[in-house]
Amino acid sequence: MIDPITRSLHRNAGKHGPIMLMYHAIASGKDTPAWPWAVSMRQFCDQLTFLATEGYATPTMNELIAAPAKKWQERTAVITFDDGYVDNLAACEELQKRGMRATWFIVSGSIGQPPRWPEDGRPAGRLLNADELREMRANGMEIGSHTVSHTRMTGLDDMNLMRELAHSKATLEDLLGSPVDSFAYPYGDWDARCAEAVQQAGYSAACTTRTGWALRDNTPYQLRRLTVFNTDTTSSFARKLYFGSHDVRWRDIARYALRRFRNA
């Protein structure tokens, strides 16, 4: 259910251009997961239902940047998943049921295996394997890169930076038999040197974890995304779509309204 104030606000959503949403893990059931970057299947389905009911187009990231910006005049939400946890298969099925698509950013050095980067409370178990990724790709989902080892890119020298980018791309392209054009910076860690390296490695676009409208910076290598957290209700999710921000608590909105009033 959406509260009346959020419903009223959301009537004007979509006027600033496309939104990108970042998911990680999808936990079975309806209980709130402990990891902040995981959402329950019930949350996820409620959010998909809201997007569908409100008329959002859900292109892949590559489709977003391949088309002129003027094409995305209607409500648009690019759904993305980072890392590639095996529980994402259930999320993929829910997307397919609704005729929606999404983009997955895969850590190529851990395909089909438990993650090899440092533990931070993430789900136990393996990442998606080669057959699963090929099937997802065949069903219209986009597979992108998230480096070889899920490393912080700004701390790498030029040689290792290019290795992480080029090897991940090559591995995924060999596995899928199709181009891999999209990239997401692990941990949202990037700078101008990293963005240039992504372009040199042959990617068409890259997304960050900075909030805001996806195309705000007018460059495909700095696309903005909104994180979906375990605490997001359908109402707070709807407010994120309207404001293009994580700051959607009622006190945040009250401050926003006060600023608008003072500037009027």
mmCIF file with all atom_site columns, N, CA and C in Angstrom, residues 1-13 50 54 56 75 232-243 248-250 253:
data_model
loop_
_atom_site.group_PDB
_atom_site.id
_atom_site.type_symbol
_atom_site.label_atom_id
_atom_site.label_alt_id
_atom_site.label_comp_id
_atom_site.label_asym_id
_atom_site.label_entity_id
_atom_site.label_seq_id
_atom_site.pdbx_PDB_ins_code
_atom_site.Cartn_x
_atom_site.Cartn_y
_atom_site.Cartn_z
_atom_site.occupancy
_atom_site.B_iso_or_equiv
_atom_site.pdbx_formal_charge
_atom_site.auth_seq_id
_atom_site.auth_comp_id
_atom_site.auth_asym_id
_atom_site.auth_atom_id
_atom_site.pdbx_PDB_model_num
ATOM 1  N N  . MET A 1 1   ? 0.837  -1.202 0.000   1.00 0.00 ? 1   MET A N  1
ATOM 2  C CA . MET A 1 1   ? 0.000  0.000  0.000   1.00 0.00 ? 1   MET A CA 1
ATOM 3  C C  . MET A 1 1   ? 0.876  1.258  0.000   1.00 0.00 ? 1   MET A C  1
ATOM 4  N N  . ILE A 1 2   ? 0.419  2.269  -0.713  1.00 0.00 ? 2   ILE A N  1
ATOM 5  C CA . ILE A 1 2   ? 1.109  3.546  -0.771  1.00 0.00 ? 2   ILE A CA 1
ATOM 6  C C  . ILE A 1 2   ? 0.287  4.574  0.011   1.00 0.00 ? 2   ILE A C  1
ATOM 7  N N  . ASP A 1 3   ? 0.951  5.326  0.883   1.00 0.00 ? 3   ASP A N  1
ATOM 8  C CA . ASP A 1 3   ? 0.229  6.329  1.646   1.00 0.00 ? 3   ASP A CA 1
ATOM 9  C C  . ASP A 1 3   ? -0.198 7.472  0.717   1.00 0.00 ? 3   ASP A C  1
ATOM 10 N N  . PRO A 1 4   ? -1.233 8.229  1.104   1.00 0.00 ? 4   PRO A N  1
ATOM 11 C CA . PRO A 1 4   ? -1.784 9.264  0.210   1.00 0.00 ? 4   PRO A CA 1
ATOM 12 C C  . PRO A 1 4   ? -0.787 10.347 -0.187  1.00 0.00 ? 4   PRO A C  1
ATOM 13 N N  . ILE A 1 5   ? 0.078  10.769 0.745   1.00 0.00 ? 5   ILE A N  1
ATOM 14 C CA . ILE A 1 5   ? 1.037  11.830 0.395   1.00 0.00 ? 5   ILE A CA 1
ATOM 15 C C  . ILE A 1 5   ? 2.023  11.325 -0.655  1.00 0.00 ? 5   ILE A C  1
ATOM 16 N N  . THR A 1 6   ? 2.534  10.104 -0.452  1.00 0.00 ? 6   THR A N  1
ATOM 17 C CA . THR A 1 6   ? 3.454  9.524  -1.441  1.00 0.00 ? 6   THR A CA 1
ATOM 18 C C  . THR A 1 6   ? 2.757  9.352  -2.776  1.00 0.00 ? 6   THR A C  1
ATOM 19 N N  . ARG A 1 7   ? 1.511  8.904  -2.740  1.00 0.00 ? 7   ARG A N  1
ATOM 20 C CA . ARG A 1 7   ? 0.757  8.735  -3.986  1.00 0.00 ? 7   ARG A CA 1
ATOM 21 C C  . ARG A 1 7   ? 0.649  10.053 -4.738  1.00 0.00 ? 7   ARG A C  1
ATOM 22 N N  . SER A 1 8   ? 0.393  11.129 -4.005  1.00 0.00 ? 8   SER A N  1
ATOM 23 C CA . SER A 1 8   ? 0.274  12.443 -4.632  1.00 0.00 ? 8   SER A CA 1
ATOM 24 C C  . SER A 1 8   ? 1.604  12.892 -5.224  1.00 0.00 ? 8   SER A C  1
ATOM 25 N N  . LEU A 1 9   ? 2.694  12.693 -4.477  1.00 0.00 ? 9   LEU A N  1
ATOM 26 C CA . LEU A 1 9   ? 4.016  13.066 -4.980  1.00 0.00 ? 9   LEU A CA 1
ATOM 27 C C  . LEU A 1 9   ? 4.355  12.292 -6.243  1.00 0.00 ? 9   LEU A C  1
ATOM 28 N N  . HIS A 1 10  ? 4.087  10.995 -6.216  1.00 0.00 ? 10  HIS A N  1
ATOM 29 C CA . HIS A 1 10  ? 4.529  10.141 -7.321  1.00 0.00 ? 10  HIS A CA 1
ATOM 30 C C  . HIS A 1 10  ? 3.788  10.429 -8.621  1.00 0.00 ? 10  HIS A C  1
ATOM 31 N N  . ARG A 1 11  ? 2.681  11.101 -8.557  1.00 0.00 ? 11  ARG A N  1
ATOM 32 C CA . ARG A 1 11  ? 1.974  11.449 -9.801  1.00 0.00 ? 11  ARG A CA 1
ATOM 33 C C  . ARG A 1 11  ? 2.865  12.245 -10.748 1.00 0.00 ? 11  ARG A C  1
ATOM 34 N N  . ASN A 1 12  ? 3.844  12.938 -10.196 1.00 0.00 ? 12  ASN A N  1
ATOM 35 C CA . ASN A 1 12  ? 4.753  13.746 -11.020 1.00 0.00 ? 12  ASN A CA 1
ATOM 36 C C  . ASN A 1 12  ? 6.094  13.067 -11.262 1.00 0.00 ? 12  ASN A C  1
ATOM 37 N N  . ALA A 1 13  ? 6.205  11.797 -10.935 1.00 0.00 ? 13  ALA A N  1
ATOM 38 C CA . ALA A 1 13  ? 7.462  11.074 -11.138 1.00 0.00 ? 13  ALA A CA 1
ATOM 39 C C  . ALA A 1 13  ? 7.738  10.875 -12.619 1.00 0.00 ? 13  ALA A C  1
ATOM 40 N N  . PHE A 1 50  ? 4.525  -2.403 -8.445  1.00 0.00 ? 50  PHE A N  1
ATOM 41 C CA . PHE A 1 50  ? 4.345  -0.953 -8.463  1.00 0.00 ? 50  PHE A CA 1
ATOM 42 C C  . PHE A 1 50  ? 4.854  -0.371 -9.775  1.00 0.00 ? 50  PHE A C  1
ATOM 43 N N  . GLU A 1 54  ? 2.389  1.457  -12.495 1.00 0.00 ? 54  GLU A N  1
ATOM 44 C CA . GLU A 1 54  ? 2.593  2.882  -12.766 1.00 0.00 ? 54  GLU A CA 1
ATOM 45 C C  . GLU A 1 54  ? 3.156  3.150  -14.157 1.00 0.00 ? 54  GLU A C  1
ATOM 46 N N  . TYR A 1 56  ? 5.990  2.037  -15.842 1.00 0.00 ? 56  TYR A N  1
ATOM 47 C CA . TYR A 1 56  ? 7.422  2.225  -16.086 1.00 0.00 ? 56  TYR A CA 1
ATOM 48 C C  . TYR A 1 56  ? 7.925  1.259  -17.162 1.00 0.00 ? 56  TYR A C  1
ATOM 49 N N  . ARG A 1 75  ? 7.953  7.378  -18.062 1.00 0.00 ? 75  ARG A N  1
ATOM 50 C CA . ARG A 1 75  ? 8.572  6.788  -16.882 1.00 0.00 ? 75  ARG A CA 1
ATOM 51 C C  . ARG A 1 75  ? 9.454  5.594  -17.258 1.00 0.00 ? 75  ARG A C  1
ATOM 52 N N  . ASP A 1 232 ? 13.446 -0.485 2.666   1.00 0.00 ? 232 ASP A N  1
ATOM 53 C CA . ASP A 1 232 ? 12.545 0.251  1.775   1.00 0.00 ? 232 ASP A CA 1
ATOM 54 C C  . ASP A 1 232 ? 11.151 -0.379 1.744   1.00 0.00 ? 232 ASP A C  1
ATOM 55 N N  . THR A 1 233 ? 10.171 0.405  2.120   1.00 0.00 ? 233 THR A N  1
ATOM 56 C CA . THR A 1 233 ? 8.787  0.010  1.905   1.00 0.00 ? 233 THR A CA 1
ATOM 57 C C  . THR A 1 233 ? 8.383  0.386  0.481   1.00 0.00 ? 233 THR A C  1
ATOM 58 N N  . THR A 1 234 ? 7.209  -0.027 0.061   1.00 0.00 ? 234 THR A N  1
ATOM 59 C CA . THR A 1 234 ? 6.762  0.377  -1.270  1.00 0.00 ? 234 THR A CA 1
ATOM 60 C C  . THR A 1 234 ? 6.597  1.889  -1.335  1.00 0.00 ? 234 THR A C  1
ATOM 61 N N  . SER A 1 235 ? 6.179  2.500  -0.225  1.00 0.00 ? 235 SER A N  1
ATOM 62 C CA . SER A 1 235 ? 6.031  3.957  -0.208  1.00 0.00 ? 235 SER A CA 1
ATOM 63 C C  . SER A 1 235 ? 7.380  4.663  -0.323  1.00 0.00 ? 235 SER A C  1
ATOM 64 N N  . SER A 1 236 ? 8.376  4.249  0.438   1.00 0.00 ? 236 SER A N  1
ATOM 65 C CA . SER A 1 236 ? 9.688  4.896  0.337   1.00 0.00 ? 236 SER A CA 1
ATOM 66 C C  . SER A 1 236 ? 10.319 4.631  -1.026  1.00 0.00 ? 236 SER A C  1
ATOM 67 N N  . PHE A 1 237 ? 10.070 3.457  -1.577  1.00 0.00 ? 237 PHE A N  1
ATOM 68 C CA . PHE A 1 237 ? 10.519 3.129  -2.933  1.00 0.00 ? 237 PHE A CA 1
ATOM 69 C C  . PHE A 1 237 ? 9.907  4.112  -3.933  1.00 0.00 ? 237 PHE A C  1
ATOM 70 N N  . ALA A 1 238 ? 8.617  4.369  -3.806  1.00 0.00 ? 238 ALA A N  1
ATOM 71 C CA . ALA A 1 238 ? 7.941  5.304  -4.713  1.00 0.00 ? 238 ALA A CA 1
ATOM 72 C C  . ALA A 1 238 ? 8.491  6.717  -4.557  1.00 0.00 ? 238 ALA A C  1
ATOM 73 N N  . ARG A 1 239 ? 8.804  7.106  -3.334  1.00 0.00 ? 239 ARG A N  1
ATOM 74 C CA . ARG A 1 239 ? 9.371  8.444  -3.124  1.00 0.00 ? 239 ARG A CA 1
ATOM 75 C C  . ARG A 1 239 ? 10.773 8.540  -3.729  1.00 0.00 ? 239 ARG A C  1
ATOM 76 N N  . LYS A 1 240 ? 11.550 7.466  -3.674  1.00 0.00 ? 240 LYS A N  1
ATOM 77 C CA . LYS A 1 240 ? 12.860 7.467  -4.342  1.00 0.00 ? 240 LYS A CA 1
ATOM 78 C C  . LYS A 1 240 ? 12.695 7.709  -5.840  1.00 0.00 ? 240 LYS A C  1
ATOM 79 N N  . LEU A 1 241 ? 11.712 7.083  -6.428  1.00 0.00 ? 241 LEU A N  1
ATOM 80 C CA . LEU A 1 241 ? 11.469 7.268  -7.859  1.00 0.00 ? 241 LEU A CA 1
ATOM 81 C C  . LEU A 1 241 ? 11.109 8.708  -8.182  1.00 0.00 ? 241 LEU A C  1
ATOM 82 N N  . TYR A 1 242 ? 10.409 9.361  -7.281  1.00 0.00 ? 242 TYR A N  1
ATOM 83 C CA . TYR A 1 242 ? 10.009 10.747 -7.507  1.00 0.00 ? 242 TYR A CA 1
ATOM 84 C C  . TYR A 1 242 ? 11.164 11.720 -7.272  1.00 0.00 ? 242 TYR A C  1
ATOM 85 N N  . PHE A 1 243 ? 11.877 11.560 -6.148  1.00 0.00 ? 243 PHE A N  1
ATOM 86 C CA . PHE A 1 243 ? 12.918 12.516 -5.787  1.00 0.00 ? 243 PHE A CA 1
ATOM 87 C C  . PHE A 1 243 ? 14.276 12.189 -6.420  1.00 0.00 ? 243 PHE A C  1
ATOM 88 N N  . VAL A 1 248 ? 14.530 10.249 1.560   1.00 0.00 ? 248 VAL A N  1
ATOM 89 C CA . VAL A 1 248 ? 13.080 10.302 1.372   1.00 0.00 ? 248 VAL A CA 1
ATOM 90 C C  . VAL A 1 248 ? 12.315 10.017 2.671   1.00 0.00 ? 248 VAL A C  1
ATOM 91 N N  . ARG A 1 249 ? 12.994 10.144 3.814   1.00 0.00 ? 249 ARG A N  1
ATOM 92 C CA . ARG A 1 249 ? 12.273 10.075 5.080   1.00 0.00 ? 249 ARG A CA 1
ATOM 93 C C  . ARG A 1 249 ? 11.396 11.314 5.198   1.00 0.00 ? 249 ARG A C  1
ATOM 94 N N  . TRP A 1 250 ? 10.386 11.255 6.035   1.00 0.00 ? 250 TRP A N  1
ATOM 95 C CA . TRP A 1 250 ? 9.458  12.378 6.126   1.00 0.00 ? 250 TRP A CA 1
ATOM 96 C C  . TRP A 1 250 ? 10.154 13.654 6.573   1.00 0.00 ? 250 TRP A C  1
ATOM 97 N N  . ILE A 1 253 ? 11.747 15.152 3.587   1.00 0.00 ? 253 ILE A N  1
ATOM 98 C CA . ILE A 1 253 ? 10.758 15.770 2.709   1.00 0.00 ? 253 ILE A CA 1
ATOM 99 C C  . ILE A 1 253 ? 10.266 17.085 3.294   1.00 0.00 ? 253 ILE A C  1
#
